[in-house]
Short mmCIF file of C-alpha atoms in Angstrom, two decimals:
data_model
loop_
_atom_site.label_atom_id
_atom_site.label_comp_id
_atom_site.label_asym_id
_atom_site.label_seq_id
_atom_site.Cartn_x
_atom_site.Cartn_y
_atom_site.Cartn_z
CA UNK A 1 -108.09 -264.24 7.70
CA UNK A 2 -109.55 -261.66 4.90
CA UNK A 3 -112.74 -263.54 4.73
CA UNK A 4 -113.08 -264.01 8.31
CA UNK A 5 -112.39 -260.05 8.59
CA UNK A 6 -114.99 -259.26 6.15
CA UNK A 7 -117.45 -261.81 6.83
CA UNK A 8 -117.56 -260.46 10.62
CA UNK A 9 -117.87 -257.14 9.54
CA UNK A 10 -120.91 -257.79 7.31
CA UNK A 11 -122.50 -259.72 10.10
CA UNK A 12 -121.96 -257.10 12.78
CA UNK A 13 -122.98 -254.39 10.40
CA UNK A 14 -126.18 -256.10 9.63
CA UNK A 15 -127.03 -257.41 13.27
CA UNK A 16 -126.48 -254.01 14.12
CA UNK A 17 -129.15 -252.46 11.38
CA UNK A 18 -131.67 -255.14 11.94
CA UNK A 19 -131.85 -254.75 15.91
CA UNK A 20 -132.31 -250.86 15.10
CA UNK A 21 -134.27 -251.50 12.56
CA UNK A 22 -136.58 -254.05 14.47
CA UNK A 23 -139.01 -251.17 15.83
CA UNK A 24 -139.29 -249.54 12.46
CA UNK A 25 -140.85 -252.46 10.39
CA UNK A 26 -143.50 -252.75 13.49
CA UNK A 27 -144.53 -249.43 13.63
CA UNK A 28 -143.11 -248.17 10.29
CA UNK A 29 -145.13 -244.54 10.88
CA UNK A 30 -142.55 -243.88 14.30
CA UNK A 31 -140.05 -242.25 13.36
CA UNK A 32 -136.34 -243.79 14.60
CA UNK A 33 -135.14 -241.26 17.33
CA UNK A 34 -131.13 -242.93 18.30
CA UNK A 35 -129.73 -242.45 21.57
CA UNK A 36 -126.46 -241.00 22.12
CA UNK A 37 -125.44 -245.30 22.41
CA UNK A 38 -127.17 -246.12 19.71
CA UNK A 39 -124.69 -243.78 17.94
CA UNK A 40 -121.90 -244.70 19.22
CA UNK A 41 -122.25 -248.73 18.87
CA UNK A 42 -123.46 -247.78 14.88
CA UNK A 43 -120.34 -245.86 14.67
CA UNK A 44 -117.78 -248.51 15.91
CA UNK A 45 -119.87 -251.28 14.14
CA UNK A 46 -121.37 -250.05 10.97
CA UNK A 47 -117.97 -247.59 10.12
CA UNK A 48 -114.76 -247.90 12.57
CA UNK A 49 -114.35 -251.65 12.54
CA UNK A 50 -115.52 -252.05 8.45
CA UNK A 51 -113.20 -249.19 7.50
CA UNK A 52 -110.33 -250.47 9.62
CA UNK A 53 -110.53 -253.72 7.94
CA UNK A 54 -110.87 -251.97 4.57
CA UNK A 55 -107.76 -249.71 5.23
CA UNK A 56 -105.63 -252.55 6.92
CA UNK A 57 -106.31 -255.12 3.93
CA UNK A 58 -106.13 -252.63 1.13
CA UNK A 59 -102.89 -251.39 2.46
CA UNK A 60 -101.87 -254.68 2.81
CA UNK A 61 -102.96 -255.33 -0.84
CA UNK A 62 -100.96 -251.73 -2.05
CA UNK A 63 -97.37 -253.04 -0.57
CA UNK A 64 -97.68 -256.21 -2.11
CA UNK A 65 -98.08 -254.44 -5.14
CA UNK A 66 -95.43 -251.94 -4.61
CA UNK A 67 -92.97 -254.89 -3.22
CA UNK A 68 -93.54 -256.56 -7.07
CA UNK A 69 -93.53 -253.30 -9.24
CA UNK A 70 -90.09 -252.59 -7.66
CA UNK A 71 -88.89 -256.22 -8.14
CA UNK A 72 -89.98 -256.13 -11.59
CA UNK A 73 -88.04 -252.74 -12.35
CA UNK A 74 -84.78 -254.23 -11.00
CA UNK A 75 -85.22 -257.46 -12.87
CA UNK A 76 -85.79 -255.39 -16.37
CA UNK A 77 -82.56 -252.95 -15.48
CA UNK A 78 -80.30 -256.19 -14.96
CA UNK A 79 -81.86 -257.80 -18.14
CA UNK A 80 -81.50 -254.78 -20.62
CA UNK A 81 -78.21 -254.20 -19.35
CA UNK A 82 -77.34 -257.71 -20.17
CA UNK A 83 -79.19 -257.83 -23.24
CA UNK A 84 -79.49 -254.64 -24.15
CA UNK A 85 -82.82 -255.19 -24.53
CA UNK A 86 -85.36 -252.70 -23.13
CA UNK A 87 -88.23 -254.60 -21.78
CA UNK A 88 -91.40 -252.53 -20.77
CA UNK A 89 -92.88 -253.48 -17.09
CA UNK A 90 -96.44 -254.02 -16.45
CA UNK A 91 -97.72 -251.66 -14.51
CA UNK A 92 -100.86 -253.31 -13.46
CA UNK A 93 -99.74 -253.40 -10.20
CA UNK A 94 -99.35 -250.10 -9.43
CA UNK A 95 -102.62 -249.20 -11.27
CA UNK A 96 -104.12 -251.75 -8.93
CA UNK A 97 -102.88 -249.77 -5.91
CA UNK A 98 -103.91 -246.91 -7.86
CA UNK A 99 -107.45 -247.69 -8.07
CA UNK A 100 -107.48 -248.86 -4.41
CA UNK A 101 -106.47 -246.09 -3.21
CA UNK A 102 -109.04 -243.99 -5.14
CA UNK A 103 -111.99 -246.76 -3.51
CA UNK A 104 -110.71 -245.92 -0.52
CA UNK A 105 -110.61 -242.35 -0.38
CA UNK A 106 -114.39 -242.27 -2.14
CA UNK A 107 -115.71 -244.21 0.58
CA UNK A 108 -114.52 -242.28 2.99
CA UNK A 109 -115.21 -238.96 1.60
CA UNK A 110 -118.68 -240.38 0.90
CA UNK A 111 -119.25 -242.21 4.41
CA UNK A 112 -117.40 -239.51 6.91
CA UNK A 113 -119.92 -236.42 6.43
CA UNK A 114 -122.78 -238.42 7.60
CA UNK A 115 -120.79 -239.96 10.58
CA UNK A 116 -119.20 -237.08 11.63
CA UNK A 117 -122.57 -235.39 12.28
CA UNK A 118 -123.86 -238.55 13.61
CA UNK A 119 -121.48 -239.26 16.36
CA UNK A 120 -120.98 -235.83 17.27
CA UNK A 121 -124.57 -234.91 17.63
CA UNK A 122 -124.59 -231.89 15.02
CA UNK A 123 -127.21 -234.20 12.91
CA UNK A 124 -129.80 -231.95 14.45
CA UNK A 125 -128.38 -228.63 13.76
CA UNK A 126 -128.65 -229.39 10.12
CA UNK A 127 -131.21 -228.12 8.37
CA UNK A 128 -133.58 -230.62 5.68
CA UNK A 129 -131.43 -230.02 2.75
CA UNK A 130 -128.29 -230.60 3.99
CA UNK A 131 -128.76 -233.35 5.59
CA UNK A 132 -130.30 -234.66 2.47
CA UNK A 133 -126.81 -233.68 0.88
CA UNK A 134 -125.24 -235.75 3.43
CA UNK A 135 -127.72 -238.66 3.06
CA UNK A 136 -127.56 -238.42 -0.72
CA UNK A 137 -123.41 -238.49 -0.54
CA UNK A 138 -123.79 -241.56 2.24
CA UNK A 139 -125.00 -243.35 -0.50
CA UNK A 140 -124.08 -242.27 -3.19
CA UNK A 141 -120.79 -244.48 -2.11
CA UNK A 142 -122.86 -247.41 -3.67
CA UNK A 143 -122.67 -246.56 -6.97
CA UNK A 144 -119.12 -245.42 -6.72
CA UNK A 145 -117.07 -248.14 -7.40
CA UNK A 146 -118.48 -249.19 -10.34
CA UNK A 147 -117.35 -245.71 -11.47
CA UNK A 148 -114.03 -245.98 -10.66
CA UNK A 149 -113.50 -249.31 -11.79
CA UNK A 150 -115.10 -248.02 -15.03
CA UNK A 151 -112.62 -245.30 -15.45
CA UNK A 152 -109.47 -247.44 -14.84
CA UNK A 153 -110.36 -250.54 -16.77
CA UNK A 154 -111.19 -251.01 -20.20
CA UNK A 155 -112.74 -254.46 -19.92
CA UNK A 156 -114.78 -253.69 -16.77
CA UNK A 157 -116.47 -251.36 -19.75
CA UNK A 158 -116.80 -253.74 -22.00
CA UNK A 159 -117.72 -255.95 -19.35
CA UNK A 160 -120.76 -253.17 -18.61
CA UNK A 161 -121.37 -253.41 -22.18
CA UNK A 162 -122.38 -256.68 -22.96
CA UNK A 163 -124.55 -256.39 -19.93
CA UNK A 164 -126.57 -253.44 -20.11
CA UNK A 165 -127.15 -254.93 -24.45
CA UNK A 166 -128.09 -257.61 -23.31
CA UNK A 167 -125.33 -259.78 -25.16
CA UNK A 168 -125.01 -261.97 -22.15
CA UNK A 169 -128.30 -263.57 -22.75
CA UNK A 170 -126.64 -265.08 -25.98
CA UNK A 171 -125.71 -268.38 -26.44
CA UNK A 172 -122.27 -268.70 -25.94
CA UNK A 173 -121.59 -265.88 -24.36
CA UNK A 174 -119.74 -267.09 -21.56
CA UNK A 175 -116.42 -267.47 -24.14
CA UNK A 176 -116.53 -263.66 -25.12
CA UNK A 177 -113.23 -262.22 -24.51
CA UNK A 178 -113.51 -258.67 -22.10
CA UNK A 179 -109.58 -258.26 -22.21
#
């Protein structure tokens, strides 16, 4: 059901863009002037319905994670009271979650400015340079997760690494260890 979610989502997101779009790559010197409709449909298609999905699975994702973390805790109490051994729990769940949460929360603080002023039709009361703000912070959500993930996992960076030096090209560099 997750890829069916986000496979529809894509799809609907990109019909939508290329049926906009359509009159722009024929007469790319017209500028693209939405109707109120327009607006609305981009809203539900290119934000409500993606984000839903987004929130809904990710949420999903977090209590699964939460569910485990607090299994795991009352597994370790019982053992080092049996054992009198303290055992450490992971907490990669909860980091998980953690860094969820944080891709959620960027996205939407990147993604609701623009549609905000969109759908409510204060896009023309800006002026050029904030909306160029809001534009810039629209996507600005692309680069953003690699950020994140950055920041919360070591071997995404070492991951980054090996790319950007070029060690992948190597032979054999499909058995370096990242963890």
């Amino acid at each position: 059901i997750v890829r069916v979610c986000v496979s529809l989502c894509w799809i609907c997101s990109l019909f939508f863009v290329s049926v906009l779009m359509k009159n722009s790559l024929k007469q790319p010197e017209c500028v693209t002037i939405c109707k109120t409709v327009d607006k609305i449909i981009g809203f539900v298609l290119v934000f409500l319905i993606p984000t839903t999905v987004i929130v809904v699975l990710y949420m999903r994702v977090f209590v699964v994670a939460v569910i485990q973390a607090r299994a795991m805790r009352s597994h370790i109490v019982v053992v080092s009271h049996m054992h009198h051994v303290k055992i450490m729990a992971k907490k990669s769940e909860i980091k998980a979650a953690r860094t969820l949460g944080v891709v959620i929360v960027g996205f939407l603080i990147c993604v609701c400015p623009y549609f905000s002023a969109t759908i409510t039709g204060q896009d023309t009361l800006f002026n050029a340079s904030s909306a160029s703000v809001i534009i810039c912070l629209y996507y600005f959500n692309s680069c953003l997760n690699p950020i994140v993930y950055a920041l919360f996992y070591p071997w995404f960076r070492k991951s980054i690494r090996l790319i950007v030096t070029l060690h992948i090209l190597k032979p054999r560099s499909c058995d370096t260890s990242v963890l």
